[in-house]
Amino acid sequence: MGILFMHNCVLCRRPIPAEDGSRAMICTACAREVQETYRCAETIRVPGIDGCVAALHYTGKVRGAMKRFKFHHKQHYANWFVAQMLPLLASHLEPWKIDLVTYMPIGFWRLRKRGYNQAELLAKPVAAAFGLSCKPTLRKRPFTPSQSRQTNFAARQKNAARALLPMEKADVCGRSVLLVDDIITTGASAAAAAALLRRQGAAYVYLLTPTHTPRR
């Protein structure tokens, strides 16, 4: 019946014709590039994390898309990033035996300014796809400096260690917990979150993200 409407590719932002009910979020050229360039097959290790996987390298067009998702109110991008994460989790469900999905928090003022927590937008549909419970278990300590502004690993580690607090009545005791975040850079934030979840009694902590900063 021809072109019904147009929408833009999540990665290159060029218009995609939506024909015959197609709901593709990226164009054919970018889909090929994702397979050839952006898939993350690295073994990722984060202290205190029992298992860690990321779908894509945080570089190039993927990096640009993540920034728009986080900082420019492109909440619908979560749908595409979640689609990249689901096959990874499916392949790890049996060994990980997840009981609970949780997500990295953001500070009150950042949440108020942005209007959403990008990690929460990723975690909830991931959990729903597998019939898992998704609950907040961590909160950000007020007035903690931004992690992205820390200039080196030692600074990020120190900042992350004091940035998080437990949520009241967050029951993780004896559970296998999946932590969802948007990016793994140094892993300092995830390591701090895992340490806190373990202090609350979590038996295992796993990490799933859509992107990972590639090793140089």
mmCIF file of C-alpha atoms in Angstrom:
data_model
loop_
_atom_site.group_PDB
_atom_site.id
_atom_site.type_symbol
_atom_site.label_atom_id
_atom_site.label_comp_id
_atom_site.label_asym_id
_atom_site.label_seq_id
_atom_site.Cartn_x
_atom_site.Cartn_y
_atom_site.Cartn_z
ATOM 1 C CA MET A 1 0.000 0.000 0.000
ATOM 2 C CA GLY A 2 3.035 2.283 -0.099
ATOM 3 C CA ILE A 3 4.565 4.415 2.606
ATOM 4 C CA LEU A 4 2.290 5.071 5.566
ATOM 5 C CA PHE A 5 4.614 7.250 7.645
ATOM 6 C CA MET A 6 8.299 7.847 8.308
ATOM 7 C CA HIS A 7 10.404 7.563 11.429
ATOM 8 C CA ASN A 8 14.104 7.990 12.017
ATOM 9 C CA CYS A 9 16.733 5.304 12.536
ATOM 10 C CA VAL A 10 17.868 5.137 16.166
ATOM 11 C CA LEU A 11 21.512 4.997 15.091
ATOM 12 C CA CYS A 12 21.985 7.199 12.027
ATOM 13 C CA ARG A 13 18.766 9.237 12.423
ATOM 14 C CA ARG A 14 17.936 8.972 8.730
ATOM 15 C CA PRO A 15 14.254 8.479 7.835
ATOM 16 C CA ILE A 16 12.983 4.905 7.583
ATOM 17 C CA PRO A 17 9.866 4.271 5.511
ATOM 18 C CA ALA A 18 7.411 2.194 7.539
ATOM 19 C CA GLU A 19 5.861 -0.048 4.923
ATOM 20 C CA ASP A 20 3.399 -2.883 5.508
ATOM 21 C CA GLY A 21 3.365 -2.357 9.257
ATOM 22 C CA SER A 22 7.146 -2.635 9.697
ATOM 23 C CA ARG A 23 8.339 -1.480 13.121
ATOM 24 C CA ALA A 24 12.078 -1.551 12.461
ATOM 25 C CA MET A 25 13.893 0.969 14.654
ATOM 26 C CA ILE A 26 17.115 0.985 12.636
ATOM 27 C CA CYS A 27 17.740 1.052 8.914
ATOM 28 C CA THR A 28 19.131 -1.848 6.902
ATOM 29 C CA ALA A 29 22.603 -0.316 6.660
ATOM 30 C CA CYS A 30 22.841 0.237 10.419
ATOM 31 C CA ALA A 31 21.519 -3.255 11.124
ATOM 32 C CA ARG A 32 24.401 -4.661 9.077
ATOM 33 C CA GLU A 33 26.851 -2.374 10.872
ATOM 34 C CA VAL A 34 25.591 -3.531 14.266
ATOM 35 C CA GLN A 35 26.348 -7.133 13.367
ATOM 36 C CA GLU A 36 29.738 -6.396 11.847
ATOM 37 C CA THR A 37 31.061 -3.651 14.144
ATOM 38 C CA TYR A 38 29.165 -3.093 17.358
ATOM 39 C CA ARG A 39 28.418 -6.522 18.816
ATOM 40 C CA CYS A 40 30.272 -6.986 22.099
ATOM 41 C CA ALA A 41 31.821 -10.418 22.508
ATOM 42 C CA GLU A 42 34.338 -9.436 25.185
ATOM 43 C CA THR A 43 34.659 -11.234 28.476
ATOM 44 C CA ILE A 44 33.842 -8.538 31.023
ATOM 45 C CA ARG A 45 34.892 -8.854 34.636
ATOM 46 C CA VAL A 46 33.737 -6.539 37.393
ATOM 47 C CA PRO A 47 34.790 -7.042 41.031
ATOM 48 C CA GLY A 48 31.986 -8.580 43.083
ATOM 49 C CA ILE A 49 29.882 -9.433 40.012
ATOM 50 C CA ASP A 50 29.285 -13.151 39.439
ATOM 51 C CA GLY A 51 28.634 -12.730 35.737
ATOM 52 C CA CYS A 52 28.522 -9.765 33.388
ATOM 53 C CA VAL A 53 27.384 -9.289 29.779
ATOM 54 C CA ALA A 54 26.891 -6.292 27.502
ATOM 55 C CA ALA A 55 25.253 -6.264 24.090
ATOM 56 C CA LEU A 56 27.136 -3.564 22.193
ATOM 57 C CA HIS A 57 30.346 -1.579 22.131
ATOM 58 C CA TYR A 58 29.871 1.970 23.387
ATOM 59 C CA THR A 59 31.388 3.715 20.399
ATOM 60 C CA GLY A 60 30.403 5.428 17.155
ATOM 61 C CA LYS A 61 26.700 5.462 16.330
ATOM 62 C CA VAL A 62 25.805 3.367 19.374
ATOM 63 C CA ARG A 63 27.494 5.909 21.636
ATOM 64 C CA GLY A 64 25.543 8.712 19.984
ATOM 65 C CA ALA A 65 22.267 6.826 20.383
ATOM 66 C CA MET A 66 22.939 6.145 24.059
ATOM 67 C CA LYS A 67 23.661 9.810 24.683
ATOM 68 C CA ARG A 68 20.404 10.811 23.020
ATOM 69 C CA PHE A 69 18.566 8.200 25.081
ATOM 70 C CA LYS A 70 20.071 9.468 28.331
ATOM 71 C CA PHE A 71 20.277 13.203 27.832
ATOM 72 C CA HIS A 72 17.890 14.217 25.061
ATOM 73 C CA HIS A 73 14.578 12.646 26.062
ATOM 74 C CA LYS A 74 14.655 9.804 23.546
ATOM 75 C CA GLN A 75 12.962 7.418 25.973
ATOM 76 C CA HIS A 76 11.636 5.289 23.117
ATOM 77 C CA TYR A 77 15.231 4.290 22.326
ATOM 78 C CA ALA A 78 14.911 1.981 25.329
ATOM 79 C CA ASN A 79 12.891 -0.375 23.111
ATOM 80 C CA TRP A 80 15.804 -0.890 20.744
ATOM 81 C CA PHE A 81 18.420 -1.267 23.474
ATOM 82 C CA VAL A 82 16.206 -3.754 25.315
ATOM 83 C CA ALA A 83 15.885 -5.780 22.105
ATOM 84 C CA GLN A 84 19.686 -6.080 22.060
ATOM 85 C CA MET A 85 19.787 -7.194 25.696
ATOM 86 C CA LEU A 86 17.074 -9.862 25.663
ATOM 87 C CA PRO A 87 18.958 -12.564 23.716
ATOM 88 C CA LEU A 88 21.920 -12.180 26.072
ATOM 89 C CA LEU A 89 19.797 -12.675 29.150
ATOM 90 C CA ALA A 90 17.945 -15.576 27.535
ATOM 91 C CA SER A 91 21.244 -17.387 27.067
ATOM 92 C CA HIS A 92 22.170 -16.873 30.739
ATOM 93 C CA LEU A 93 18.833 -17.497 32.456
ATOM 94 C CA GLU A 94 19.539 -21.140 33.230
ATOM 95 C CA PRO A 95 22.993 -20.762 34.835
ATOM 96 C CA TRP A 96 22.183 -17.477 36.565
ATOM 97 C CA LYS A 97 18.720 -18.472 37.881
ATOM 98 C CA ILE A 98 17.638 -14.871 38.415
ATOM 99 C CA ASP A 99 15.138 -14.202 41.217
ATOM 100 C CA LEU A 100 14.981 -10.424 41.019
ATOM 101 C CA VAL A 101 15.849 -7.655 38.556
ATOM 102 C CA THR A 102 16.983 -4.289 39.873
ATOM 103 C CA TYR A 103 18.657 -1.228 38.370
ATOM 104 C CA MET A 104 21.185 1.475 39.085
ATOM 105 C CA PRO A 105 19.583 4.556 40.625
ATOM 106 C CA ILE A 106 20.150 8.182 39.695
ATOM 107 C CA GLY A 107 20.086 11.176 42.021
ATOM 108 C CA PHE A 108 16.910 13.031 42.961
ATOM 109 C CA TRP A 109 17.781 16.257 41.163
ATOM 110 C CA ARG A 110 18.931 14.484 38.024
ATOM 111 C CA LEU A 111 15.753 12.423 37.993
ATOM 112 C CA ARG A 112 13.659 15.559 38.452
ATOM 113 C CA LYS A 113 15.484 17.382 35.654
ATOM 114 C CA ARG A 114 15.548 14.459 33.205
ATOM 115 C CA GLY A 115 12.186 12.991 34.154
ATOM 116 C CA TYR A 116 13.278 9.346 33.991
ATOM 117 C CA ASN A 117 15.966 6.895 35.004
ATOM 118 C CA GLN A 118 17.334 5.287 31.848
ATOM 119 C CA ALA A 119 18.401 2.127 33.708
ATOM 120 C CA GLU A 120 14.842 1.687 34.983
ATOM 121 C CA LEU A 121 13.462 2.056 31.447
ATOM 122 C CA LEU A 122 15.739 -0.816 30.434
ATOM 123 C CA ALA A 123 15.236 -3.031 33.463
ATOM 124 C CA LYS A 124 11.444 -3.151 33.578
ATOM 125 C CA PRO A 125 10.805 -4.507 30.067
ATOM 126 C CA VAL A 126 13.753 -6.906 30.415
ATOM 127 C CA ALA A 127 12.192 -8.305 33.587
ATOM 128 C CA ALA A 128 8.699 -8.391 32.082
ATOM 129 C CA ALA A 129 9.906 -10.343 29.044
ATOM 130 C CA PHE A 130 10.896 -13.241 31.315
ATOM 131 C CA GLY A 131 8.201 -12.887 33.967
ATOM 132 C CA LEU A 132 10.681 -11.667 36.570
ATOM 133 C CA SER A 133 10.057 -9.216 39.386
ATOM 134 C CA CYS A 134 11.703 -5.794 38.981
ATOM 135 C CA LYS A 135 12.167 -3.607 42.046
ATOM 136 C CA PRO A 136 14.429 -0.758 43.148
ATOM 137 C CA THR A 137 16.919 -1.888 45.789
ATOM 138 C CA LEU A 138 19.394 1.008 45.810
ATOM 139 C CA ARG A 139 19.202 4.761 46.061
ATOM 140 C CA LYS A 140 21.674 7.542 45.372
ATOM 141 C CA ARG A 141 23.215 9.387 48.281
ATOM 142 C CA PRO A 142 22.237 13.080 48.029
ATOM 143 C CA PHE A 143 24.778 15.502 46.582
ATOM 144 C CA THR A 144 27.084 12.796 45.270
ATOM 145 C CA PRO A 145 29.239 14.101 42.383
ATOM 146 C CA SER A 146 28.528 12.684 38.945
ATOM 147 C CA GLN A 147 30.452 9.520 38.194
ATOM 148 C CA SER A 148 31.113 10.604 34.617
ATOM 149 C CA ARG A 149 33.014 13.646 35.856
ATOM 150 C CA GLN A 150 35.603 11.595 37.713
ATOM 151 C CA THR A 151 38.899 11.767 35.858
ATOM 152 C CA ASN A 152 40.454 8.367 36.577
ATOM 153 C CA PHE A 153 39.675 4.878 37.862
ATOM 154 C CA ALA A 154 40.727 5.595 41.445
ATOM 155 C CA ALA A 155 38.476 8.657 41.584
ATOM 156 C CA ARG A 156 35.540 6.758 40.083
ATOM 157 C CA GLN A 157 36.037 3.900 42.544
ATOM 158 C CA LYS A 158 36.142 6.235 45.543
ATOM 159 C CA ASN A 159 33.138 8.231 44.362
ATOM 160 C CA ALA A 160 31.106 5.099 43.574
ATOM 161 C CA ALA A 161 31.818 3.560 46.973
ATOM 162 C CA ARG A 162 30.056 6.412 48.773
ATOM 163 C CA ALA A 163 27.380 7.131 46.155
ATOM 164 C CA LEU A 164 24.868 4.392 46.974
ATOM 165 C CA LEU A 165 22.594 3.559 49.873
ATOM 166 C CA PRO A 166 20.162 0.650 50.350
ATOM 167 C CA MET A 167 16.453 1.154 49.776
ATOM 168 C CA GLU A 168 14.308 0.559 52.835
ATOM 169 C CA LYS A 169 12.551 -2.825 52.813
ATOM 170 C CA ALA A 170 14.497 -4.019 49.773
ATOM 171 C CA ASP A 171 14.461 -7.780 50.244
ATOM 172 C CA VAL A 172 17.391 -9.362 48.411
ATOM 173 C CA CYS A 173 18.418 -11.822 51.110
ATOM 174 C CA GLY A 174 19.391 -15.174 49.589
ATOM 175 C CA ARG A 175 18.372 -14.058 46.103
ATOM 176 C CA SER A 176 20.108 -14.128 42.742
ATOM 177 C CA VAL A 177 19.913 -10.493 41.648
ATOM 178 C CA LEU A 178 20.299 -9.098 38.136
ATOM 179 C CA LEU A 179 21.538 -5.494 38.119
ATOM 180 C CA VAL A 180 20.729 -3.502 34.966
ATOM 181 C CA ASP A 181 22.669 -0.396 33.990
ATOM 182 C CA ASP A 182 23.148 1.564 30.776
ATOM 183 C CA ILE A 183 26.939 1.476 30.302
ATOM 184 C CA ILE A 184 29.893 -0.375 31.765
ATOM 185 C CA THR A 185 32.903 1.923 31.691
ATOM 186 C CA THR A 186 35.351 1.028 34.448
ATOM 187 C CA GLY A 187 32.815 -1.066 36.368
ATOM 188 C CA ALA A 188 33.320 0.988 39.527
ATOM 189 C CA SER A 189 29.627 1.837 39.955
ATOM 190 C CA ALA A 190 28.520 -1.748 39.381
ATOM 191 C CA ALA A 191 31.153 -3.044 41.798
ATOM 192 C CA ALA A 192 29.931 -0.645 44.488
ATOM 193 C CA ALA A 193 26.315 -1.678 43.850
ATOM 194 C CA ALA A 194 27.236 -5.361 44.056
ATOM 195 C CA ALA A 195 29.072 -4.842 47.343
ATOM 196 C CA LEU A 196 26.027 -3.127 48.828
ATOM 197 C CA LEU A 197 23.620 -5.793 47.553
ATOM 198 C CA ARG A 198 25.801 -8.475 49.108
ATOM 199 C CA ARG A 199 25.820 -6.630 52.417
ATOM 200 C CA GLN A 200 22.025 -6.760 52.209
ATOM 201 C CA GLY A 201 22.230 -10.523 51.803
ATOM 202 C CA ALA A 202 22.142 -11.140 48.043
ATOM 203 C CA ALA A 203 23.510 -14.590 47.240
ATOM 204 C CA TYR A 204 24.577 -13.716 43.686
ATOM 205 C CA VAL A 205 24.800 -10.488 41.706
ATOM 206 C CA TYR A 206 24.862 -10.407 37.898
ATOM 207 C CA LEU A 207 25.129 -7.432 35.561
ATOM 208 C CA LEU A 208 23.436 -6.782 32.218
ATOM 209 C CA THR A 209 23.890 -3.639 30.128
ATOM 210 C CA PRO A 210 23.236 -2.620 26.541
ATOM 211 C CA THR A 211 26.691 -1.065 26.126
ATOM 212 C CA HIS A 212 30.294 -1.461 27.234
ATOM 213 C CA THR A 213 33.206 0.911 26.632
ATOM 214 C CA PRO A 214 35.635 -1.163 24.557
ATOM 215 C CA ARG A 215 39.138 -1.823 25.776
ATOM 216 C CA ARG A 216 41.791 0.305 24.155
#
